[in-house]
Amino acid sequence: MIKLAELPNSIQTYSITAIIDTALCIGAGGSSGSLADKPIVRNAERNLLIPASQLKGRLRHECEKIVRGLKWDICYSPNPQSMCPQRAGLDGNFARKEYKISEDDKNHHCLICQIFGNPVLPSRIIFDDLICEENPENLPEIIRPGVTINRRRRTAEESKLYFLETSPANTKLRFTGNIYLSNVPNYASPLILAGLRHINALGGSKSAGLGWLTWELPNLPIGAQAWEFLAKGVENNEKN
């Protein structure tokens, strides 16, 4: 008889927390029940949240920048045609042994796709929505006015007044959730932590000071082999 408790668990769970230093503006387009043109996104219990899809997409983007800076060839997301294994129109050495998942898989997948997935490879990292820990009854509706700017004339457009809903400012709201890692390569941990530390703001109107945050991050296991592996990108380019 199979006992679930005795099966090997290949999924590691880690908790992360985003502490919002300013006001947060992550809108739910088309939502009703608010005077704002762009209400803030909430879950069914009316808790404020940071969607998992937004966090994962932003983290992938930051990790791509880091790995390209280390001189690895990386595909271009989110267009499926320019992602591994198709990589239409992309140059670079994608036939490296490090890009090989297994002998059964004839395709090559760049370092980022091996973590975040692509059209033919499932993601090895999954995010929860980050949920605000504060009781929604204690958070009043905050409406901020704005106006569309004509960048060419540098003046406000006529009849372009809009209203945004944000979280209360300067209240250090905490948004907490889990990330789940499943058989990730050894270089994933330092890359994920570095990518998260590169995310200084989330949501809309970041240039206006909204959504700036700090992180409380878990202690992911990082070995010396991970750093040595990531350094191979620079070393191989120097040899060439």
PDB file of C-alpha atoms in Angstrom:
ATOM      1  CA  MET A   1       0.000   0.000   0.000  1.00  0.00           C
ATOM      2  CA  ILE A   2       1.280   3.480  -0.883  1.00  0.00           C
ATOM      3  CA  LYS A   3       1.673   5.857   2.037  1.00  0.00           C
ATOM      4  CA  LEU A   4       1.744   9.483   0.955  1.00  0.00           C
ATOM      5  CA  ALA A   5       3.704  10.541   4.040  1.00  0.00           C
ATOM      6  CA  GLU A   6       6.551   8.222   3.025  1.00  0.00           C
ATOM      7  CA  LEU A   7       6.842   9.433  -0.570  1.00  0.00           C
ATOM      8  CA  PRO A   8       9.881  11.627  -1.292  1.00  0.00           C
ATOM      9  CA  ASN A   9       8.900  15.283  -1.437  1.00  0.00           C
ATOM     10  CA  SER A  10      10.743  17.073  -4.228  1.00  0.00           C
ATOM     11  CA  ILE A  11       9.006  20.412  -3.610  1.00  0.00           C
ATOM     12  CA  GLN A  12      10.616  22.939  -1.269  1.00  0.00           C
ATOM     13  CA  THR A  13       8.391  25.672   0.170  1.00  0.00           C
ATOM     14  CA  TYR A  14       9.737  29.069   1.226  1.00  0.00           C
ATOM     15  CA  SER A  15       7.899  32.093   2.587  1.00  0.00           C
ATOM     16  CA  ILE A  16       8.585  35.589   1.245  1.00  0.00           C
ATOM     17  CA  THR A  17       7.242  38.941   2.434  1.00  0.00           C
ATOM     18  CA  ALA A  18       7.042  42.255   0.617  1.00  0.00           C
ATOM     19  CA  ILE A  19       6.906  45.299   2.925  1.00  0.00           C
ATOM     20  CA  ILE A  20       5.375  48.260   1.096  1.00  0.00           C
ATOM     21  CA  ASP A  21       7.243  51.458   1.972  1.00  0.00           C
ATOM     22  CA  THR A  22       4.866  53.791   0.089  1.00  0.00           C
ATOM     23  CA  ALA A  23       1.348  53.284  -1.294  1.00  0.00           C
ATOM     24  CA  LEU A  24       0.662  50.331  -3.601  1.00  0.00           C
ATOM     25  CA  CYS A  25      -1.292  50.638  -6.857  1.00  0.00           C
ATOM     26  CA  ILE A  26      -1.965  47.264  -8.510  1.00  0.00           C
ATOM     27  CA  GLY A  27      -5.184  47.805 -10.442  1.00  0.00           C
ATOM     28  CA  ALA A  28      -7.950  45.400 -11.340  1.00  0.00           C
ATOM     29  CA  GLY A  29      -9.136  46.665 -14.700  1.00  0.00           C
ATOM     30  CA  GLY A  30     -12.888  46.408 -15.209  1.00  0.00           C
ATOM     31  CA  SER A  31     -13.663  45.923 -11.522  1.00  0.00           C
ATOM     32  CA  SER A  32     -16.756  47.564 -10.064  1.00  0.00           C
ATOM     33  CA  GLY A  33     -17.753  48.685  -6.590  1.00  0.00           C
ATOM     34  CA  SER A  34     -15.365  51.631  -6.414  1.00  0.00           C
ATOM     35  CA  LEU A  35     -15.356  55.263  -7.506  1.00  0.00           C
ATOM     36  CA  ALA A  36     -11.884  54.774  -8.973  1.00  0.00           C
ATOM     37  CA  ASP A  37     -11.299  54.205 -12.682  1.00  0.00           C
ATOM     38  CA  LYS A  38      -8.641  51.677 -11.674  1.00  0.00           C
ATOM     39  CA  PRO A  39      -9.611  49.920  -8.405  1.00  0.00           C
ATOM     40  CA  ILE A  40      -6.929  48.044  -6.501  1.00  0.00           C
ATOM     41  CA  VAL A  41      -6.932  44.264  -6.878  1.00  0.00           C
ATOM     42  CA  ARG A  42      -8.320  42.181  -3.981  1.00  0.00           C
ATOM     43  CA  ASN A  43      -9.165  38.538  -3.321  1.00  0.00           C
ATOM     44  CA  ALA A  44     -12.588  37.116  -2.427  1.00  0.00           C
ATOM     45  CA  GLU A  45     -12.066  38.048   1.244  1.00  0.00           C
ATOM     46  CA  ARG A  46     -11.344  41.667   0.233  1.00  0.00           C
ATOM     47  CA  ASN A  47      -7.665  41.354   1.202  1.00  0.00           C
ATOM     48  CA  LEU A  48      -5.196  43.418  -0.803  1.00  0.00           C
ATOM     49  CA  LEU A  49      -2.825  41.246  -2.811  1.00  0.00           C
ATOM     50  CA  ILE A  50       0.097  41.216  -5.205  1.00  0.00           C
ATOM     51  CA  PRO A  51      -0.782  38.749  -7.997  1.00  0.00           C
ATOM     52  CA  ALA A  52       1.541  35.769  -8.375  1.00  0.00           C
ATOM     53  CA  SER A  53       1.611  36.258 -12.161  1.00  0.00           C
ATOM     54  CA  GLN A  54       2.948  39.809 -11.823  1.00  0.00           C
ATOM     55  CA  LEU A  55       5.636  38.786  -9.346  1.00  0.00           C
ATOM     56  CA  LYS A  56       6.761  35.792 -11.393  1.00  0.00           C
ATOM     57  CA  GLY A  57       6.899  37.785 -14.621  1.00  0.00           C
ATOM     58  CA  ARG A  58       8.877  40.576 -13.001  1.00  0.00           C
ATOM     59  CA  LEU A  59      11.279  38.109 -11.355  1.00  0.00           C
ATOM     60  CA  ARG A  60      11.875  36.338 -14.658  1.00  0.00           C
ATOM     61  CA  HIS A  61      12.682  39.673 -16.299  1.00  0.00           C
ATOM     62  CA  GLU A  62      15.194  40.570 -13.572  1.00  0.00           C
ATOM     63  CA  CYS A  63      16.829  37.121 -13.712  1.00  0.00           C
ATOM     64  CA  GLU A  64      17.143  37.421 -17.494  1.00  0.00           C
ATOM     65  CA  LYS A  65      19.037  40.703 -17.084  1.00  0.00           C
ATOM     66  CA  ILE A  66      21.388  39.177 -14.502  1.00  0.00           C
ATOM     67  CA  VAL A  67      22.176  36.082 -16.583  1.00  0.00           C
ATOM     68  CA  ARG A  68      22.728  38.134 -19.741  1.00  0.00           C
ATOM     69  CA  GLY A  69      25.105  40.293 -17.715  1.00  0.00           C
ATOM     70  CA  LEU A  70      27.028  37.088 -16.944  1.00  0.00           C
ATOM     71  CA  LYS A  71      27.378  36.520 -20.729  1.00  0.00           C
ATOM     72  CA  TRP A  72      24.996  33.571 -21.061  1.00  0.00           C
ATOM     73  CA  ASP A  73      22.822  33.416 -24.189  1.00  0.00           C
ATOM     74  CA  ILE A  74      19.170  33.748 -23.140  1.00  0.00           C
ATOM     75  CA  CYS A  75      15.961  33.570 -25.182  1.00  0.00           C
ATOM     76  CA  TYR A  76      13.425  36.408 -25.244  1.00  0.00           C
ATOM     77  CA  SER A  77      10.135  36.073 -23.373  1.00  0.00           C
ATOM     78  CA  PRO A  78       7.168  36.341 -23.400  1.00  0.00           C
ATOM     79  CA  ASN A  79       6.793  35.814 -27.175  1.00  0.00           C
ATOM     80  CA  PRO A  80       6.623  32.002 -27.668  1.00  0.00           C
ATOM     81  CA  GLN A  81       8.368  32.218 -31.071  1.00  0.00           C
ATOM     82  CA  SER A  82      11.447  33.859 -29.551  1.00  0.00           C
ATOM     83  CA  MET A  83      11.595  31.544 -26.516  1.00  0.00           C
ATOM     84  CA  CYS A  84      13.257  28.158 -26.211  1.00  0.00           C
ATOM     85  CA  PRO A  85      13.266  25.788 -27.974  1.00  0.00           C
ATOM     86  CA  GLN A  86      12.146  27.726 -31.088  1.00  0.00           C
ATOM     87  CA  ARG A  87      14.155  30.974 -30.626  1.00  0.00           C
ATOM     88  CA  ALA A  88      13.102  32.375 -34.014  1.00  0.00           C
ATOM     89  CA  GLY A  89      15.526  35.016 -35.242  1.00  0.00           C
ATOM     90  CA  LEU A  90      17.915  34.708 -32.282  1.00  0.00           C
ATOM     91  CA  ASP A  91      21.669  34.254 -32.556  1.00  0.00           C
ATOM     92  CA  GLY A  92      23.925  32.749 -29.934  1.00  0.00           C
ATOM     93  CA  ASN A  93      25.291  29.456 -28.708  1.00  0.00           C
ATOM     94  CA  PHE A  94      22.181  27.644 -27.484  1.00  0.00           C
ATOM     95  CA  ALA A  95      23.628  24.174 -28.176  1.00  0.00           C
ATOM     96  CA  ARG A  96      25.733  24.202 -24.998  1.00  0.00           C
ATOM     97  CA  LYS A  97      25.753  21.115 -22.807  1.00  0.00           C
ATOM     98  CA  GLU A  98      24.512  23.242 -19.893  1.00  0.00           C
ATOM     99  CA  TYR A  99      21.312  23.848 -21.881  1.00  0.00           C
ATOM    100  CA  LYS A 100      20.549  20.137 -22.125  1.00  0.00           C
ATOM    101  CA  ILE A 101      17.903  18.893 -19.670  1.00  0.00           C
ATOM    102  CA  SER A 102      18.232  15.154 -20.323  1.00  0.00           C
ATOM    103  CA  GLU A 103      19.148  12.702 -23.012  1.00  0.00           C
ATOM    104  CA  ASP A 104      15.463  12.019 -23.621  1.00  0.00           C
ATOM    105  CA  ASP A 105      14.804  15.690 -24.404  1.00  0.00           C
ATOM    106  CA  LYS A 106      16.420  16.585 -27.721  1.00  0.00           C
ATOM    107  CA  ASN A 107      15.791  20.311 -27.207  1.00  0.00           C
ATOM    108  CA  HIS A 108      18.066  22.837 -25.551  1.00  0.00           C
ATOM    109  CA  HIS A 109      16.688  25.227 -22.924  1.00  0.00           C
ATOM    110  CA  CYS A 110      18.500  28.332 -21.658  1.00  0.00           C
ATOM    111  CA  LEU A 111      19.183  28.824 -17.940  1.00  0.00           C
ATOM    112  CA  ILE A 112      16.075  30.962 -17.434  1.00  0.00           C
ATOM    113  CA  CYS A 113      13.720  28.515 -19.162  1.00  0.00           C
ATOM    114  CA  GLN A 114      15.075  25.701 -16.989  1.00  0.00           C
ATOM    115  CA  ILE A 115      13.691  27.587 -13.971  1.00  0.00           C
ATOM    116  CA  PHE A 116      10.645  29.487 -15.245  1.00  0.00           C
ATOM    117  CA  GLY A 117       9.590  27.204 -18.098  1.00  0.00           C
ATOM    118  CA  ASN A 118       8.605  27.811 -21.725  1.00  0.00           C
ATOM    119  CA  PRO A 119       5.917  26.511 -24.120  1.00  0.00           C
ATOM    120  CA  VAL A 120       7.275  22.933 -23.964  1.00  0.00           C
ATOM    121  CA  LEU A 121       8.942  22.880 -20.526  1.00  0.00           C
ATOM    122  CA  PRO A 122       6.943  23.218 -17.272  1.00  0.00           C
ATOM    123  CA  SER A 123       8.015  25.806 -14.742  1.00  0.00           C
ATOM    124  CA  ARG A 124      10.007  24.606 -11.749  1.00  0.00           C
ATOM    125  CA  ILE A 125       9.031  27.606  -9.643  1.00  0.00           C
ATOM    126  CA  ILE A 126       5.474  28.437  -8.552  1.00  0.00           C
ATOM    127  CA  PHE A 127       4.292  31.511  -6.650  1.00  0.00           C
ATOM    128  CA  ASP A 128       1.384  32.176  -4.360  1.00  0.00           C
ATOM    129  CA  ASP A 129      -0.372  35.517  -4.479  1.00  0.00           C
ATOM    130  CA  LEU A 130       1.189  37.728  -1.813  1.00  0.00           C
ATOM    131  CA  ILE A 131      -1.674  38.527   0.572  1.00  0.00           C
ATOM    132  CA  CYS A 132      -1.771  41.599   2.828  1.00  0.00           C
ATOM    133  CA  GLU A 133      -1.761  40.533   6.482  1.00  0.00           C
ATOM    134  CA  GLU A 134      -3.772  43.564   7.628  1.00  0.00           C
ATOM    135  CA  ASN A 135      -7.526  43.141   8.194  1.00  0.00           C
ATOM    136  CA  PRO A 136      -9.289  44.798   5.211  1.00  0.00           C
ATOM    137  CA  GLU A 137     -11.696  46.486   7.646  1.00  0.00           C
ATOM    138  CA  ASN A 138      -8.751  48.571   8.875  1.00  0.00           C
ATOM    139  CA  LEU A 139      -7.798  49.798   5.391  1.00  0.00           C
ATOM    140  CA  PRO A 140      -9.878  52.723   4.111  1.00  0.00           C
ATOM    141  CA  GLU A 141     -10.423  53.316   0.409  1.00  0.00           C
ATOM    142  CA  ILE A 142      -7.769  55.743  -0.829  1.00  0.00           C
ATOM    143  CA  ILE A 143      -8.512  57.529  -4.113  1.00  0.00           C
ATOM    144  CA  ARG A 144      -5.784  59.474  -5.912  1.00  0.00           C
ATOM    145  CA  PRO A 145      -6.484  61.777  -8.876  1.00  0.00           C
ATOM    146  CA  GLY A 146      -4.266  61.845 -11.926  1.00  0.00           C
ATOM    147  CA  VAL A 147      -4.222  63.369 -15.378  1.00  0.00           C
ATOM    148  CA  THR A 148      -2.828  62.165 -18.695  1.00  0.00           C
ATOM    149  CA  ILE A 149       0.219  64.155 -19.843  1.00  0.00           C
ATOM    150  CA  ASN A 150       0.943  64.952 -23.473  1.00  0.00           C
ATOM    151  CA  ARG A 151       4.650  64.097 -23.676  1.00  0.00           C
ATOM    152  CA  ARG A 152       5.212  66.117 -26.841  1.00  0.00           C
ATOM    153  CA  ARG A 153       3.633  69.350 -25.599  1.00  0.00           C
ATOM    154  CA  ARG A 154       4.444  68.653 -21.922  1.00  0.00           C
ATOM    155  CA  THR A 155       0.996  69.734 -20.857  1.00  0.00           C
ATOM    156  CA  ALA A 156      -2.045  68.012 -19.390  1.00  0.00           C
ATOM    157  CA  GLU A 157      -4.510  66.537 -21.878  1.00  0.00           C
ATOM    158  CA  GLU A 158      -8.020  67.956 -21.817  1.00  0.00           C
ATOM    159  CA  SER A 159     -10.785  65.746 -20.345  1.00  0.00           C
ATOM    160  CA  LYS A 160      -8.210  63.130 -19.238  1.00  0.00           C
ATOM    161  CA  LEU A 161      -8.721  63.213 -15.468  1.00  0.00           C
ATOM    162  CA  TYR A 162      -8.698  59.743 -13.856  1.00  0.00           C
ATOM    163  CA  PHE A 163      -8.756  58.264 -10.364  1.00  0.00           C
ATOM    164  CA  LEU A 164      -6.599  55.463  -8.924  1.00  0.00           C
ATOM    165  CA  GLU A 165      -7.273  53.423  -5.815  1.00  0.00           C
ATOM    166  CA  THR A 166      -4.182  52.716  -3.709  1.00  0.00           C
ATOM    167  CA  SER A 167      -3.342  51.230  -0.361  1.00  0.00           C
ATOM    168  CA  PRO A 168      -2.763  53.663   2.540  1.00  0.00           C
ATOM    169  CA  ALA A 169       0.636  55.339   2.297  1.00  0.00           C
ATOM    170  CA  ASN A 170       3.551  54.860   4.696  1.00  0.00           C
ATOM    171  CA  THR A 171       1.871  52.112   6.734  1.00  0.00           C
ATOM    172  CA  LYS A 172       4.473  49.363   6.089  1.00  0.00           C
ATOM    173  CA  LEU A 173       1.841  46.881   4.925  1.00  0.00           C
ATOM    174  CA  ARG A 174       3.151  43.313   4.753  1.00  0.00           C
ATOM    175  CA  PHE A 175       2.257  41.049   1.834  1.00  0.00           C
ATOM    176  CA  THR A 176       3.171  37.399   2.466  1.00  0.00           C
ATOM    177  CA  GLY A 177       3.061  34.237   0.361  1.00  0.00           C
ATOM    178  CA  ASN A 178       5.053  31.153  -0.578  1.00  0.00           C
ATOM    179  CA  ILE A 179       7.289  30.160  -3.448  1.00  0.00           C
ATOM    180  CA  TYR A 180       7.584  26.485  -4.382  1.00  0.00           C
ATOM    181  CA  LEU A 181      10.730  25.069  -5.969  1.00  0.00           C
ATOM    182  CA  SER A 182      10.614  21.664  -7.659  1.00  0.00           C
ATOM    183  CA  ASN A 183      13.908  20.042  -8.682  1.00  0.00           C
ATOM    184  CA  VAL A 184      15.438  23.377  -9.649  1.00  0.00           C
ATOM    185  CA  PRO A 185      19.065  23.425 -10.864  1.00  0.00           C
ATOM    186  CA  ASN A 186      21.684  24.349  -8.275  1.00  0.00           C
ATOM    187  CA  TYR A 187      22.222  27.831  -9.725  1.00  0.00           C
ATOM    188  CA  ALA A 188      18.530  28.753  -9.206  1.00  0.00           C
ATOM    189  CA  SER A 189      18.770  29.816  -5.554  1.00  0.00           C
ATOM    190  CA  PRO A 190      21.326  32.652  -5.914  1.00  0.00           C
ATOM    191  CA  LEU A 191      19.643  33.791  -9.115  1.00  0.00           C
ATOM    192  CA  ILE A 192      16.179  33.945  -7.513  1.00  0.00           C
ATOM    193  CA  LEU A 193      17.445  35.835  -4.471  1.00  0.00           C
ATOM    194  CA  ALA A 194      19.408  38.293  -6.615  1.00  0.00           C
ATOM    195  CA  GLY A 195      16.411  38.813  -8.886  1.00  0.00           C
ATOM    196  CA  LEU A 196      14.062  39.524  -5.973  1.00  0.00           C
ATOM    197  CA  ARG A 197      16.516  42.046  -4.517  1.00  0.00           C
ATOM    198  CA  HIS A 198      16.501  43.833  -7.877  1.00  0.00           C
ATOM    199  CA  ILE A 199      12.726  44.353  -7.596  1.00  0.00           C
ATOM    200  CA  ASN A 200      12.414  47.665  -5.771  1.00  0.00           C
ATOM    201  CA  ALA A 201       8.837  48.494  -6.777  1.00  0.00           C
ATOM    202  CA  LEU A 202       5.701  46.759  -8.087  1.00  0.00           C
ATOM    203  CA  GLY A 203       2.432  47.898  -9.602  1.00  0.00           C
ATOM    204  CA  GLY A 204       1.535  51.066 -11.461  1.00  0.00           C
ATOM    205  CA  SER A 205       2.770  54.649 -11.139  1.00  0.00           C
ATOM    206  CA  LYS A 206       6.207  53.604  -9.859  1.00  0.00           C
ATOM    207  CA  SER A 207       7.726  56.781 -11.285  1.00  0.00           C
ATOM    208  CA  ALA A 208       5.281  58.736  -9.113  1.00  0.00           C
ATOM    209  CA  GLY A 209       6.572  56.973  -6.003  1.00  0.00           C
ATOM    210  CA  LEU A 210       3.962  54.216  -5.685  1.00  0.00           C
ATOM    211  CA  GLY A 211       4.698  50.569  -4.980  1.00  0.00           C
ATOM    212  CA  TRP A 212       8.212  50.908  -3.540  1.00  0.00           C
ATOM    213  CA  LEU A 213       9.063  48.031  -1.237  1.00  0.00           C
ATOM    214  CA  THR A 214      11.626  46.020   0.692  1.00  0.00           C
ATOM    215  CA  TRP A 215      11.810  42.242   1.061  1.00  0.00           C
ATOM    216  CA  GLU A 216      12.056  39.665   3.815  1.00  0.00           C
ATOM    217  CA  LEU A 217      13.554  36.683   2.007  1.00  0.00           C
ATOM    218  CA  PRO A 218      14.193  33.073   3.028  1.00  0.00           C
ATOM    219  CA  ASN A 219      17.606  31.478   3.411  1.00  0.00           C
ATOM    220  CA  LEU A 220      17.718  29.459   0.217  1.00  0.00           C
ATOM    221  CA  PRO A 221      20.536  26.906   0.103  1.00  0.00           C
ATOM    222  CA  ILE A 222      23.440  28.288  -1.929  1.00  0.00           C
ATOM    223  CA  GLY A 223      26.599  26.291  -2.527  1.00  0.00           C
ATOM    224  CA  ALA A 224      29.933  27.267  -4.019  1.00  0.00           C
ATOM    225  CA  GLN A 225      29.130  25.166  -7.084  1.00  0.00           C
ATOM    226  CA  ALA A 226      26.245  27.508  -7.950  1.00  0.00           C
ATOM    227  CA  TRP A 227      28.553  30.540  -8.164  1.00  0.00           C
ATOM    228  CA  GLU A 228      31.142  28.571 -10.128  1.00  0.00           C
ATOM    229  CA  PHE A 229      28.497  27.465 -12.613  1.00  0.00           C
ATOM    230  CA  LEU A 230      27.138  30.983 -13.188  1.00  0.00           C
ATOM    231  CA  ALA A 231      30.687  32.273 -13.716  1.00  0.00           C
ATOM    232  CA  LYS A 232      31.138  29.905 -16.684  1.00  0.00           C
ATOM    233  CA  GLY A 233      29.244  32.330 -18.920  1.00  0.00           C
ATOM    234  CA  VAL A 234      31.917  34.999 -18.540  1.00  0.00           C
ATOM    235  CA  GLU A 235      34.751  32.475 -18.726  1.00  0.00           C
ATOM    236  CA  ASN A 236      33.530  30.948 -22.006  1.00  0.00           C
ATOM    237  CA  ASN A 237      33.129  34.367 -23.624  1.00  0.00           C
ATOM    238  CA  GLU A 238      36.666  35.328 -22.595  1.00  0.00           C
ATOM    239  CA  LYS A 239      37.995  32.135 -24.183  1.00  0.00           C
ATOM    240  CA  ASN A 240      36.173  32.909 -27.400  1.00  0.00           C
TER     241      ASN A 240
END
